[in-house]
XYZ file of C-alpha atoms in Angstrom:
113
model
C 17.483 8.356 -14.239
C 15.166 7.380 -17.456
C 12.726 9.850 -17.886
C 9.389 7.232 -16.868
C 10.986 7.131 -13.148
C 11.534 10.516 -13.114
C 7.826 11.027 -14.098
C 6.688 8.485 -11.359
C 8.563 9.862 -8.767
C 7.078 13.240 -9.384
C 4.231 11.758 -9.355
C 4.724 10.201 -5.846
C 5.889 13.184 -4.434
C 2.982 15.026 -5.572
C 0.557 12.289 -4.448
C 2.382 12.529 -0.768
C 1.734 16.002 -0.705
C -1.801 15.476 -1.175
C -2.149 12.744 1.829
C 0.063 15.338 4.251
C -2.788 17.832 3.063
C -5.202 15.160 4.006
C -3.815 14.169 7.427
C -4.117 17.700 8.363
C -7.535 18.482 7.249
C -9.440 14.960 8.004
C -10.446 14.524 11.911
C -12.391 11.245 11.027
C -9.277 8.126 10.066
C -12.184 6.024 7.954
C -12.411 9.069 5.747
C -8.646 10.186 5.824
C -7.951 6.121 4.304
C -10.693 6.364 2.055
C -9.380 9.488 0.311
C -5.790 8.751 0.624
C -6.519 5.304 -1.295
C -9.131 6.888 -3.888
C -5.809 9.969 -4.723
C -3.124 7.037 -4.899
C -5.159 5.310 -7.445
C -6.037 8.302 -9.103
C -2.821 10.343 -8.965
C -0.136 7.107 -9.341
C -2.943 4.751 -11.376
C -2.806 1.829 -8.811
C -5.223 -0.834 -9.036
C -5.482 -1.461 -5.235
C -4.472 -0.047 -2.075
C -4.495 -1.678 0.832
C -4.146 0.257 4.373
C -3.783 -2.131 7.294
C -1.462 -2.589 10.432
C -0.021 -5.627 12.283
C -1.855 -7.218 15.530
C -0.027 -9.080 18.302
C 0.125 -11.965 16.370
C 2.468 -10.394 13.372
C -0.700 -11.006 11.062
C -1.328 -7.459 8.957
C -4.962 -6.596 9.160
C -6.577 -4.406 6.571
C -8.216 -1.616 7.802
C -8.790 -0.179 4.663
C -8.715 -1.024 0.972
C -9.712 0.063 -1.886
C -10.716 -1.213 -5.521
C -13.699 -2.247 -7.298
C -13.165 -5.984 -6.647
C -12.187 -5.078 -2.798
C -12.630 -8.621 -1.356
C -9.196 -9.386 -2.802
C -7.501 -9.784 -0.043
C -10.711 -10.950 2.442
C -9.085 -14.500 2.086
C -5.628 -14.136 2.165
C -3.608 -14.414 4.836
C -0.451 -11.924 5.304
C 1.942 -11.983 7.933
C 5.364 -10.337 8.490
C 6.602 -13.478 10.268
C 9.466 -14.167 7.564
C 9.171 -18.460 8.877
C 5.977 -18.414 7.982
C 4.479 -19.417 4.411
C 2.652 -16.430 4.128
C 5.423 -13.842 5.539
C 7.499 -13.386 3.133
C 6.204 -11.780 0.311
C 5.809 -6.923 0.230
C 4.548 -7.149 3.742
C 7.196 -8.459 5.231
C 10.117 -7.206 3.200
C 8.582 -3.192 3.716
C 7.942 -3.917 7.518
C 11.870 -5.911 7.873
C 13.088 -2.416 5.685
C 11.234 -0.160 6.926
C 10.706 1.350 3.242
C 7.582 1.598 1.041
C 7.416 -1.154 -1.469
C 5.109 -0.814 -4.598
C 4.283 -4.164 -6.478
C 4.284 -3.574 -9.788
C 3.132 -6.886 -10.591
C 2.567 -9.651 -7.953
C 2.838 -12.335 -11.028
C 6.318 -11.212 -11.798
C 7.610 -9.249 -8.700
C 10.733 -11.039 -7.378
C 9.287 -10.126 -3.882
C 6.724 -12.622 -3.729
C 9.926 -15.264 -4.303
């Protein structure tokens, strides 16, 4: 393993610590996702996070996001329905997984595909 994902995956670890730390501690969830998102940006240098969960029409909702520019994603639609246009892209794939996926880029990912 090159040394940057070695770096980044210590990283990650560390930053996962943190939010176990923070599950324990915080009673109140709005809090708990506001402080997990502001650590992942500050400990991994993410742009955006975006904490949200799926409703009964396999649509994600956000329930919690995070970035200066926050009304990213106030307009677009996600789904995890892989038939439909907008179910296809990280949504989908970590919800069909089950795995945590981590755009790098959504210009160049090959997940938006």
């Amino acid at each position: 393993m090159d040394t940057t994902k070695q770096e980044f995956f210590e990283k990650l670890f560390l930053a996962l610590k943190n939010i176990n730390q923070l599950i324990i501690r915080e009673d109140d969830q709005n809090s708990l996702f506001e402080k997990m998102c502001e650590n992942l940006i500050k400990d991994l240098g993410f742009s955006i996070v975006v904490v949200g969960e799926i409703d009964n029409t396999n649509h994600l909702k956000i329930i919690h996001k995070k970035r200066e520019n926050s009304q990213l994603f106030d307009d677009i639609p996600i789904s995890i329905n892989g038939k439909s246009e907008y179910g296809k892209g990280t949504a989908y794939l970590a919800y069909k997984t089950n795995t945590v996926i981590i755009n790098q880029n959504t210009l160049t990912t090959p997940y938006q595909k």
